[in-house]
Short mmCIF file of C-alpha atoms (C1' of nucleotides) in Angstrom, two decimals:
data_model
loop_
_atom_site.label_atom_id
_atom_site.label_comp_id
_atom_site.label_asym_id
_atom_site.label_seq_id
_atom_site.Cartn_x
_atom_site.Cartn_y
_atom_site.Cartn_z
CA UNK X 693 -88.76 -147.97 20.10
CA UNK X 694 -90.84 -150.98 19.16
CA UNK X 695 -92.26 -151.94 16.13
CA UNK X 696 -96.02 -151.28 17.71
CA UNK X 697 -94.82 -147.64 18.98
CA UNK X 698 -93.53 -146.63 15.37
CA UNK X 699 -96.94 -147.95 13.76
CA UNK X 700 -98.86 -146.05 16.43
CA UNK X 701 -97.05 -142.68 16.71
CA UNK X 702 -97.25 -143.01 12.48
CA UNK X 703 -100.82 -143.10 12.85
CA UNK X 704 -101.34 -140.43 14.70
CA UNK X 705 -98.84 -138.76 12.82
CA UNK X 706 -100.82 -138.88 9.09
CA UNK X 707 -104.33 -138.43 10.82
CA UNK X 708 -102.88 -135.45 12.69
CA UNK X 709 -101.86 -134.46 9.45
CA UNK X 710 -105.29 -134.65 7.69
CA UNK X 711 -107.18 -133.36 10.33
CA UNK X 712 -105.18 -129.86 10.82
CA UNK X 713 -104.53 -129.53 6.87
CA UNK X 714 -108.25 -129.65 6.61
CA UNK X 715 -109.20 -127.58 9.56
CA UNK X 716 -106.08 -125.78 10.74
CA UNK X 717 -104.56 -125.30 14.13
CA UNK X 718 -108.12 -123.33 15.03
CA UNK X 719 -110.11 -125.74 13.75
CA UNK X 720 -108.85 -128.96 14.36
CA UNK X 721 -109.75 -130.89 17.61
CA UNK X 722 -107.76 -133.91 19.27
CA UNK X 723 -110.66 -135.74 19.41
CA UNK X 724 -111.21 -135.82 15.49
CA UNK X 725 -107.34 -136.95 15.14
CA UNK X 726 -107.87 -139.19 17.46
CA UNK X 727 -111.11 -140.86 15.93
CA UNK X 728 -109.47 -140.84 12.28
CA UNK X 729 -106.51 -142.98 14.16
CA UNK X 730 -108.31 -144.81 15.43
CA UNK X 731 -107.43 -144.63 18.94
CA UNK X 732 -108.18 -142.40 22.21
CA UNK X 733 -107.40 -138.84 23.00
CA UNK X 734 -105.13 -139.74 25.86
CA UNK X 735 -103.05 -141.46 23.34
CA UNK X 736 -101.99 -138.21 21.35
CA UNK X 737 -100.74 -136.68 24.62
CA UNK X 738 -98.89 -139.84 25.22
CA UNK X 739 -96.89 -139.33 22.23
CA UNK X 740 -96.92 -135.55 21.56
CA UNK X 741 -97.26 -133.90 24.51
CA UNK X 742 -99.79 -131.33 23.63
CA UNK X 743 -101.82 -130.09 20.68
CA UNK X 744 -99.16 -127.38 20.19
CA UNK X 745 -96.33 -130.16 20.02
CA UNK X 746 -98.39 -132.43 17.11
CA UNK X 747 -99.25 -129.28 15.21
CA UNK X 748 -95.21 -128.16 15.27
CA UNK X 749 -94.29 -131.40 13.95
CA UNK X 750 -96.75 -131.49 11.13
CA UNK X 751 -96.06 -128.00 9.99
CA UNK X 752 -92.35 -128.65 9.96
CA UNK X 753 -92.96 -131.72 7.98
CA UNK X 754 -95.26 -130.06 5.24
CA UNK X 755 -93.00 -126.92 4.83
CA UNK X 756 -89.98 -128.84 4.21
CA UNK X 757 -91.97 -130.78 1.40
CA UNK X 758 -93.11 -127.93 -0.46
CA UNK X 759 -89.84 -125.93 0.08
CA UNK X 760 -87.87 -129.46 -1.14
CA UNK X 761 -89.60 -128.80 -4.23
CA UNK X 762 -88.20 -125.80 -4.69
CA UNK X 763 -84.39 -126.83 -4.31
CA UNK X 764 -83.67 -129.08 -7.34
CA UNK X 765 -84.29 -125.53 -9.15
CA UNK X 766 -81.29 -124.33 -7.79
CA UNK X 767 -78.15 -126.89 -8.26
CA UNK X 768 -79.97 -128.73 -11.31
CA UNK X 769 -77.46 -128.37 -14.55
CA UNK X 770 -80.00 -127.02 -16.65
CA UNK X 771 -80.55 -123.65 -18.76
CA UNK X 772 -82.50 -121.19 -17.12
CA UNK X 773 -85.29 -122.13 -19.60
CA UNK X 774 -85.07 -125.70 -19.26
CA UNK X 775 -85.19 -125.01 -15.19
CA UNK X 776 -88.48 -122.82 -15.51
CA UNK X 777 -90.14 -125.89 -17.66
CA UNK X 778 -88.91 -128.15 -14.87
CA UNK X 779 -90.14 -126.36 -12.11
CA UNK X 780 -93.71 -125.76 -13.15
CA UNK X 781 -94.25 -129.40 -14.63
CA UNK X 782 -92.41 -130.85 -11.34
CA UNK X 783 -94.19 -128.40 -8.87
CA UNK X 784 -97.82 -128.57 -10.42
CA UNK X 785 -97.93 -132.14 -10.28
CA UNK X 786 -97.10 -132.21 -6.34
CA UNK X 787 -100.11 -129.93 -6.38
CA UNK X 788 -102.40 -131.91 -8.03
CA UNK X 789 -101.44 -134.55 -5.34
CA UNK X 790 -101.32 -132.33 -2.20
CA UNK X 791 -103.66 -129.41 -3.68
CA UNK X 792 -104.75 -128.64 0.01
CA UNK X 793 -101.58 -127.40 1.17
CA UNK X 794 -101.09 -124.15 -0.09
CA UNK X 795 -103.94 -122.82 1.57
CA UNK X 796 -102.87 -124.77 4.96
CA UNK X 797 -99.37 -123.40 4.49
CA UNK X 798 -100.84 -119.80 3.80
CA UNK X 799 -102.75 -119.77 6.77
CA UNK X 800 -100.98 -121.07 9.23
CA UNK X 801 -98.58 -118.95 8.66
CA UNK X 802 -100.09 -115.62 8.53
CA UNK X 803 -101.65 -116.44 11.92
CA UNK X 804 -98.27 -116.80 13.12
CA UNK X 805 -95.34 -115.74 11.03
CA UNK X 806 -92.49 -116.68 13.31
CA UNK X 807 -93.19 -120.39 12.42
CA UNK X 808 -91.99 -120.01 8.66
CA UNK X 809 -89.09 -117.29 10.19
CA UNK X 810 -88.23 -120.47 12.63
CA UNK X 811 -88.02 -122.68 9.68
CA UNK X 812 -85.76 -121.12 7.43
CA UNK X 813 -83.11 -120.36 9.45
CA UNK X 814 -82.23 -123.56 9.13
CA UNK X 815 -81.98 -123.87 5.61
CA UNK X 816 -79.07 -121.36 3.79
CA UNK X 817 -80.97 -119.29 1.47
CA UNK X 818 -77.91 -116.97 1.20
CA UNK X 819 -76.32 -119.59 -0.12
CA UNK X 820 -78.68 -121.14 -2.71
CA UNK X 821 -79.43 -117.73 -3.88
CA UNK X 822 -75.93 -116.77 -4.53
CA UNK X 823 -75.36 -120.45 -6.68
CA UNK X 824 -77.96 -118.95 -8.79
CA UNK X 825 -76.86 -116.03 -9.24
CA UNK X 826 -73.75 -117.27 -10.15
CA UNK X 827 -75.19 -120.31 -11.91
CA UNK X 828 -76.57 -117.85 -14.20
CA UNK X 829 -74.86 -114.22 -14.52
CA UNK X 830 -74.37 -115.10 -18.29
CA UNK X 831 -77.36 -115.98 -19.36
CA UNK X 832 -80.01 -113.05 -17.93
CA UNK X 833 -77.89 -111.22 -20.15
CA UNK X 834 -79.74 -112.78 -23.02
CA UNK X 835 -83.06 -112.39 -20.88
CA UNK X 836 -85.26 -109.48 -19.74
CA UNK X 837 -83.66 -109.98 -15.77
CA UNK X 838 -81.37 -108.17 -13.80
CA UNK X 839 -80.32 -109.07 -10.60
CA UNK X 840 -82.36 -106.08 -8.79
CA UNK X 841 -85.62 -107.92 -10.25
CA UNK X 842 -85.19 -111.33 -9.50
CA UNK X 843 -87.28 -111.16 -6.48
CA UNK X 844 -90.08 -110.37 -9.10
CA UNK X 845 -89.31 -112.99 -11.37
CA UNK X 846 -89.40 -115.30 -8.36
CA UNK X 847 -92.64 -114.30 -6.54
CA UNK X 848 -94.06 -114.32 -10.02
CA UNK X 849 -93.13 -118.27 -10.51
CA UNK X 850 -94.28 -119.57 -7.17
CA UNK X 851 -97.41 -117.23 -7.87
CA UNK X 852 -98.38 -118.69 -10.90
CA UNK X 853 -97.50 -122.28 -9.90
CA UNK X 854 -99.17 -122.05 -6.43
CA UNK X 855 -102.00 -119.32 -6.51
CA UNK X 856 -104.43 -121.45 -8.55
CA UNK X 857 -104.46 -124.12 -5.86
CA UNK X 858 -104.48 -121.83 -2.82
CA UNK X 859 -107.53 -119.77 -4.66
CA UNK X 860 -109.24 -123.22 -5.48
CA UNK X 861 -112.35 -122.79 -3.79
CA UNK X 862 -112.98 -119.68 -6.01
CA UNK X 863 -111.42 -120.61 -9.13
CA UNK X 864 -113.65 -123.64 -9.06
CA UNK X 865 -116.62 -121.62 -8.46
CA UNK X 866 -116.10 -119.21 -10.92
CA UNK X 867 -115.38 -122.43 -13.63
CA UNK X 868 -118.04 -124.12 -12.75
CA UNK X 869 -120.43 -120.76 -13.64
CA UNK X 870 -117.85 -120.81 -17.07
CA UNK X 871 -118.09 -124.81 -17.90
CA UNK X 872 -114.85 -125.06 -16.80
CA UNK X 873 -113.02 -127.91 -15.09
CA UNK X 874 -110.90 -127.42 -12.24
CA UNK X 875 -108.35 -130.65 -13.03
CA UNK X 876 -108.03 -129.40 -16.81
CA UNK X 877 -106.99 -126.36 -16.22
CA UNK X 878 -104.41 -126.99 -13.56
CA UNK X 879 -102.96 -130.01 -16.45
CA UNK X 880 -102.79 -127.17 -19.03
CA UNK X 881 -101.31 -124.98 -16.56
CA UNK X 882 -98.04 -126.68 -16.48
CA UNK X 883 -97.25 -125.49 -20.08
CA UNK X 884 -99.13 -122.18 -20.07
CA UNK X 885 -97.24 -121.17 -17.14
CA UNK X 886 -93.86 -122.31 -18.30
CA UNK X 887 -94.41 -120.37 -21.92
CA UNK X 888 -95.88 -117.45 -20.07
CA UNK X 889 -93.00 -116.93 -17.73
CA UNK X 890 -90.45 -117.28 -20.84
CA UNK X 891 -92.22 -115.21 -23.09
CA UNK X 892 -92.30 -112.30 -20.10
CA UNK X 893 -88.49 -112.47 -19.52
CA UNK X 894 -88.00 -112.46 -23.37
CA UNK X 895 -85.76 -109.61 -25.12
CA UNK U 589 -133.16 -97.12 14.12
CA UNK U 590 -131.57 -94.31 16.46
CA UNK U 591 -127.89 -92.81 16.13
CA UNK U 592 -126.84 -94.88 19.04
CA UNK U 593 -127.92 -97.87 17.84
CA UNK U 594 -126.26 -96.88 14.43
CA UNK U 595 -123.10 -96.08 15.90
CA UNK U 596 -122.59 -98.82 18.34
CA UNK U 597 -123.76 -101.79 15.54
CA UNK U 598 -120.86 -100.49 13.67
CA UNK U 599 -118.48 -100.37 16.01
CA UNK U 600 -118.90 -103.99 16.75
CA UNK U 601 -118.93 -104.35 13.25
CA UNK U 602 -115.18 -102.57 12.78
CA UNK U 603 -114.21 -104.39 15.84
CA UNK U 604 -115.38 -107.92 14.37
CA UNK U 605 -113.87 -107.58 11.13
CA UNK U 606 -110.67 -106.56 12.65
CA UNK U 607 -110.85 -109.56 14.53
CA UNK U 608 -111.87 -112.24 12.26
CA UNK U 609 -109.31 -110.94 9.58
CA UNK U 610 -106.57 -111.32 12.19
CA UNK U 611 -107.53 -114.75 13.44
CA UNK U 612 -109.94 -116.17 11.12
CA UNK U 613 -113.67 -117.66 11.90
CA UNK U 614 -111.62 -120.43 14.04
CA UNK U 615 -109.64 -118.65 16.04
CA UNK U 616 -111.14 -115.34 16.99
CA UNK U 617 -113.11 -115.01 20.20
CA UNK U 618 -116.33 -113.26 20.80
CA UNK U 619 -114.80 -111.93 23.63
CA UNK U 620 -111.75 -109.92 21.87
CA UNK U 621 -114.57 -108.73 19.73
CA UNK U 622 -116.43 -107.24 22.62
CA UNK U 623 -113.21 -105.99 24.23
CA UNK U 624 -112.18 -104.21 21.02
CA UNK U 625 -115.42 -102.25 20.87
CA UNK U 626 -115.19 -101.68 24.74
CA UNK U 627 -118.30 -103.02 25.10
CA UNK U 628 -119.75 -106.98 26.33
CA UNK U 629 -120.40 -109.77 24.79
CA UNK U 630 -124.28 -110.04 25.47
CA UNK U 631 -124.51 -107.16 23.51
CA UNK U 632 -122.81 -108.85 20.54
CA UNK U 633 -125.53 -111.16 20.44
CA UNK U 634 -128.15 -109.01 20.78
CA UNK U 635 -126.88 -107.37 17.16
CA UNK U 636 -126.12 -110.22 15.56
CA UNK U 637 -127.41 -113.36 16.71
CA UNK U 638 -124.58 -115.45 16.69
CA UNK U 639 -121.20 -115.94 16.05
CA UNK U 640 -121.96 -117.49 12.81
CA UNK U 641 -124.67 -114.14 11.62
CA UNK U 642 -121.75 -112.18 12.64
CA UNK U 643 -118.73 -113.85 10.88
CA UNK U 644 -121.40 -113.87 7.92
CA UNK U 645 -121.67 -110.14 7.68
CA UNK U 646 -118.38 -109.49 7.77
CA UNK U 647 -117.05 -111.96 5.25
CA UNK U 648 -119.61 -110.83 3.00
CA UNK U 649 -118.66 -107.12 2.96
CA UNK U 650 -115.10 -108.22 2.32
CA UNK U 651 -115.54 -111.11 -0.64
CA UNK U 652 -117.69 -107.42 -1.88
CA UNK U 653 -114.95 -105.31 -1.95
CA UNK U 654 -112.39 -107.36 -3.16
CA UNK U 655 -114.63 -108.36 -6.10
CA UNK U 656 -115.68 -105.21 -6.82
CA UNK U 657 -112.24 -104.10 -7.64
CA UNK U 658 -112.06 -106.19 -10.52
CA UNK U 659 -115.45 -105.27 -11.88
CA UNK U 660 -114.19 -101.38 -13.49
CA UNK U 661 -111.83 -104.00 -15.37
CA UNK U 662 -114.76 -105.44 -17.69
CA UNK U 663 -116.54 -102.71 -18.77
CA UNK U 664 -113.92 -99.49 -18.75
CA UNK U 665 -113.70 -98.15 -22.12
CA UNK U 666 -110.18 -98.69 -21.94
CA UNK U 667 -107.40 -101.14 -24.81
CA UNK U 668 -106.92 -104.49 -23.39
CA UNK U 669 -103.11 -103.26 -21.92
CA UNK U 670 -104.85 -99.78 -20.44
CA UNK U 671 -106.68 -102.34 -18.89
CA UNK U 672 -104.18 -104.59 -17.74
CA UNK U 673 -101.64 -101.63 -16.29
CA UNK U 674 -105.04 -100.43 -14.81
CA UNK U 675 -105.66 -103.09 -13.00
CA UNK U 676 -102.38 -104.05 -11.45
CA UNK U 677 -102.12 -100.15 -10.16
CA UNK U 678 -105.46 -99.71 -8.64
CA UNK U 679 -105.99 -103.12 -7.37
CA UNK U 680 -102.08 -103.46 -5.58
CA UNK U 681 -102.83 -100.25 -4.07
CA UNK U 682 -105.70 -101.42 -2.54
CA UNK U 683 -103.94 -104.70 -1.53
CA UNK U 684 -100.92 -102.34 0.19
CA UNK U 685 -103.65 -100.61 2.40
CA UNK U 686 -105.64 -103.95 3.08
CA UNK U 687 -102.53 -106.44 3.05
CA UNK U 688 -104.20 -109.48 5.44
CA UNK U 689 -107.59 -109.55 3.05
CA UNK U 690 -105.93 -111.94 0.81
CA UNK U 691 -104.67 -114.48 3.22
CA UNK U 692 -108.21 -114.15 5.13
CA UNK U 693 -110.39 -114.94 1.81
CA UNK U 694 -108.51 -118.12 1.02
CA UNK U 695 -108.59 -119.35 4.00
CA UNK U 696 -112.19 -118.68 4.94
CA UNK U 697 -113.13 -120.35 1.34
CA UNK U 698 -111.14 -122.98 1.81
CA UNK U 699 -112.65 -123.66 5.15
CA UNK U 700 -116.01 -123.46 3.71
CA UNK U 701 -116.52 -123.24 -0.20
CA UNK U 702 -120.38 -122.77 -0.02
CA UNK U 703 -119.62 -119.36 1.14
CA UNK U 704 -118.26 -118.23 -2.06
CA UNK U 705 -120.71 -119.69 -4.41
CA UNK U 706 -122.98 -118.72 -2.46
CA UNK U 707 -121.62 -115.10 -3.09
CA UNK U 708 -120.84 -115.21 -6.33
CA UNK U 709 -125.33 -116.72 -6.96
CA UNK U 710 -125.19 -112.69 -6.77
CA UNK U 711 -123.01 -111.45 -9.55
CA UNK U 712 -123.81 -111.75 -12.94
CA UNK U 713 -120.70 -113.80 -13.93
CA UNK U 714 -121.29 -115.08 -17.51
CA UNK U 715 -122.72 -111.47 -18.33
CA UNK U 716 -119.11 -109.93 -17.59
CA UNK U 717 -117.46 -112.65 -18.82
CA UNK U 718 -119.67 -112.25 -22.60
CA UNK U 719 -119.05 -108.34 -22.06
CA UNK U 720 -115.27 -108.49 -21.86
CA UNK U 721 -115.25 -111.29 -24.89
CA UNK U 722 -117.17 -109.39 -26.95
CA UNK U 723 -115.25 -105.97 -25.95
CA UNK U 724 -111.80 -107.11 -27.03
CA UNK U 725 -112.37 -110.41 -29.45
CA UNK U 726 -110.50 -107.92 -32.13
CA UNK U 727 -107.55 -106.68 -30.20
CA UNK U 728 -107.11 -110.39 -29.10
CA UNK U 729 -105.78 -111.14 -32.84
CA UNK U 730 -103.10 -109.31 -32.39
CA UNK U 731 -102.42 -110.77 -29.20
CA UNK U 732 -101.38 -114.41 -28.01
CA UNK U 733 -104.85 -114.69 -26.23
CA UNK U 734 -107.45 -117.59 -27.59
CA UNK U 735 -110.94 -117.91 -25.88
CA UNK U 736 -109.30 -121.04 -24.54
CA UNK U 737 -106.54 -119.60 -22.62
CA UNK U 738 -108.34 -116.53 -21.08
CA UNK U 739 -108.99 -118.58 -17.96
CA UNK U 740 -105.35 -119.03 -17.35
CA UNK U 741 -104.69 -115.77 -18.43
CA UNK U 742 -107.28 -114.21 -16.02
CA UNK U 743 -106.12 -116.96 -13.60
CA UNK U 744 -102.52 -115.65 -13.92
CA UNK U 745 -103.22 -111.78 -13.42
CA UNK U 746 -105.11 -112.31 -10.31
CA UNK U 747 -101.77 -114.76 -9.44
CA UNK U 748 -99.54 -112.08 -9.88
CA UNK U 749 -101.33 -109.34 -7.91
CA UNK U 750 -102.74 -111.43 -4.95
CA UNK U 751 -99.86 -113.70 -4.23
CA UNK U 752 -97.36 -111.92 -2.83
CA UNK U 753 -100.30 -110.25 -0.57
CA UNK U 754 -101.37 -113.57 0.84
CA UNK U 755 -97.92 -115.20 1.09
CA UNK U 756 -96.55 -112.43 2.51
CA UNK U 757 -94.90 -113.53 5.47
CA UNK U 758 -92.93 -116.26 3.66
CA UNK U 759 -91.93 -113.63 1.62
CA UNK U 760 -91.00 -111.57 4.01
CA UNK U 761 -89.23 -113.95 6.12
CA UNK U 762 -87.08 -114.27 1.88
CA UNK U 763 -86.82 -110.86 1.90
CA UNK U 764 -85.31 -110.35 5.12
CA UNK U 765 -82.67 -113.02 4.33
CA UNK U 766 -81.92 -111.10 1.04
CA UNK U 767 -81.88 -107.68 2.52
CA UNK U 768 -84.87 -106.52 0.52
CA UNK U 769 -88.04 -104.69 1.99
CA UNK U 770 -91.47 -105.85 1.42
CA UNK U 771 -92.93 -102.37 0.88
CA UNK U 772 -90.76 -101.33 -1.91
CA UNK U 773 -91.35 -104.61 -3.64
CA UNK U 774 -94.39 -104.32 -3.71
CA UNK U 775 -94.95 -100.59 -5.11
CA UNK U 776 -92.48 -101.81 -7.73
CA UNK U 777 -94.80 -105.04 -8.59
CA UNK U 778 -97.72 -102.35 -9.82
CA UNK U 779 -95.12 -101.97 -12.93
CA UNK U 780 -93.55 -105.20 -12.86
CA UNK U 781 -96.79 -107.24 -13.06
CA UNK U 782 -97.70 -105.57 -15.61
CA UNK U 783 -94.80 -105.69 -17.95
CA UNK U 784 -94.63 -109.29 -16.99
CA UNK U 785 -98.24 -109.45 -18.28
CA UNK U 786 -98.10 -107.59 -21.56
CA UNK U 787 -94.98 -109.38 -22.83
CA UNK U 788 -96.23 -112.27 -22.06
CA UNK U 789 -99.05 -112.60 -24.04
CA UNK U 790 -97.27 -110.50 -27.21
CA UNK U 791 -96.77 -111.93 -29.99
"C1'" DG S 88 -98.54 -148.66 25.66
"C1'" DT S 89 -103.40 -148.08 25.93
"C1'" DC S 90 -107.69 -147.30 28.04
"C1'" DT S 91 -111.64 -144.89 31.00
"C1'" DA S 92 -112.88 -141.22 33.63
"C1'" DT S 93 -112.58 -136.67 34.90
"C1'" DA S 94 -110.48 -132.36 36.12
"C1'" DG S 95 -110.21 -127.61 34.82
"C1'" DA S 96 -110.62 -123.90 31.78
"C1'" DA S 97 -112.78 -121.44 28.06
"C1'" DG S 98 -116.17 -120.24 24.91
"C1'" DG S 99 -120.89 -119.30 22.96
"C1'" DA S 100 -125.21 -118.13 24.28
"C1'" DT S 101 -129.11 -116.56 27.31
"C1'" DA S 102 -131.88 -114.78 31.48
"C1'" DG S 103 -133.10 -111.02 33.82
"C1'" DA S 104 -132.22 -106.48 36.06
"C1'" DC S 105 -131.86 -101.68 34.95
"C1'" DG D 126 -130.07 -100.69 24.51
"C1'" DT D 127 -126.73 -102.27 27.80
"C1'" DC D 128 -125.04 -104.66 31.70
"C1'" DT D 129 -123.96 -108.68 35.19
"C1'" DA D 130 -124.33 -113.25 36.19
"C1'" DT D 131 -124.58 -117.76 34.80
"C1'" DC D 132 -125.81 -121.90 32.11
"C1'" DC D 133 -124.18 -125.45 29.22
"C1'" DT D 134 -121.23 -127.39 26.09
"C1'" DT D 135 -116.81 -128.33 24.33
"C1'" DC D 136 -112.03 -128.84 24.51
"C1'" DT D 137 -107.30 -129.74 26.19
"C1'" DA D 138 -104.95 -132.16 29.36
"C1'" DT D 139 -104.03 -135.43 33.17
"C1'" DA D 140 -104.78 -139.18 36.78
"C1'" DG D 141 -104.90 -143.73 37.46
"C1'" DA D 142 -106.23 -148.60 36.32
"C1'" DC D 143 -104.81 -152.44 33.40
#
DNA sequence: GTCTATAGAAGGATAGAC
DNA sequence: GTCTATCCTTCTATAGAC
């Protein structure tokens, strides 16, 4: 692969990516990716064979960002506490940067849930759930969890981290009725959540 | 307007908003939307002009009925934690029976954020908002709630109910690793969310 | 590897008969 | 009010020249 081929197929790559992030797989056309690349429709085919191919390939690549978020969480030598301040800080600032994906992610994969099935069996939950566990059996003991409700505790993190920014549309218009601003909020959000979650799992 | 007229109008209606919530504004086809009412697509246009009146309607009534769910919350003569174990119970239940509404809203407001401020021109925001301020500015001493953090707070109850709803296939395809089932997660979460809630913001 | 031109299919919308 | 037939546009995908 030449040096012209990589700069191309990148190209088409990160426009593919804009386009279908802000218009989905529905949405987007071939001939808008093709415009933003600044190149011809026969050119995407060239590369990714069809519309289904270049959509795969973004997905994949956007999925294993935000889940590669996730997995410092799990082997980081931190108290659970420490963790939960790390997370939210960490994971609300790749937000702030990418605050479109959620709502991609969301969608895409309601509209076709193998996709995100597809995905994970390729990473080993089993076993980054049982390090945890393990990681800390001690300490819940000092904390409001057991392990029966640590699927709450979970959902409830990734909710509060990720919901604003999926919801923005509405949260923004509901702020801006309130004199609230959107990029405040999500900044004070990093601590709020953190203190919120600690103060729930509190004895 | 005559019984027929009534009758068939709705039943493209049903069949519309079954389709759009399934496939979104993007994806769905006015020809599913025919087939699923068993009857032709001319006829779809002759009710509603286009696509667009069509996809209109039905996003309307549902942004309406999701919002209205919330509304009992501000002006129930009910403590601020009635309120809060009110909410999680009524408005999960009506998430469990209507599971795909969440994922469908964010996407459709993402796609197009007009659409919800256009919606919410109609509802008299900053007269709930003074309403529930005024109704609980006592209890809220003896809570850790400030006039400053109610936006996150509200922000974080709607996280906590909605989420798991509109990620639910990721969480599902979690679950399924784990061995846990969706439906009895979420009839737990009515309780859990709550909790969560209440502790959190005690002092 | 990149372009132009076009095939081929699908979708929204309308005309016109009944 | 409902149907059949069809127009017209748009979109994915490919053929073929350079």
């Amino acid at each position: 692969m030449t040096e012209n081929d990589r700069q191309t197929e990148e190209k088409i790559f990160e426009s593919a990516t804009e386009v279908f992030v802000a218009k989905g797989m529905d949405g987007a056309r071939m001939q808008d990716i093709a415009d933003l690349a600044g190149i011809n429709k026969a050119l995407l085919h060239y590369y990714y064979r069809t519309k289904d191919h270049l959509f795969n390939a973004v997905f994949e690549k956007i999925a294993e960002q935000m889940f590669r978020k996730f997995s410092p969480v799990f082997d980081a030598n931190l108290s659970l506490e420490e963790k939960i301040r790390f997370f939210f800080s960490e994971h609300i600032s790749f937000l702030q940067k990418n605050p479109r994906l959620p709502g991609f992610l969301i969608n895409e994969v309601n509209r076709n849930p193998e996709r995100i099935k597809k995905f994970l069996r390729n990473i080993e939950i089993e076993k980054l759930w049982q390090t945890l566990l393990s990681q800390h059996q001690e300490e819940m003991k000092k904390y409001n969890i057991t392990n029966e409700t640590i699927p709450q505790l979970m959902s409830s993190i990734a909710a509060l981290s990720v919901f604003p920014f999926a919801a923005r549309a509405i949260l923004e218009a509901l702020f801006e009725r309130m004199g609230i601003d959107f990029k405040e909020y999500s900044e004070q959000r990093k601590e709020y959540a953190a203190d919120f979650v600690i103060r729930a799992i509190s004895k």
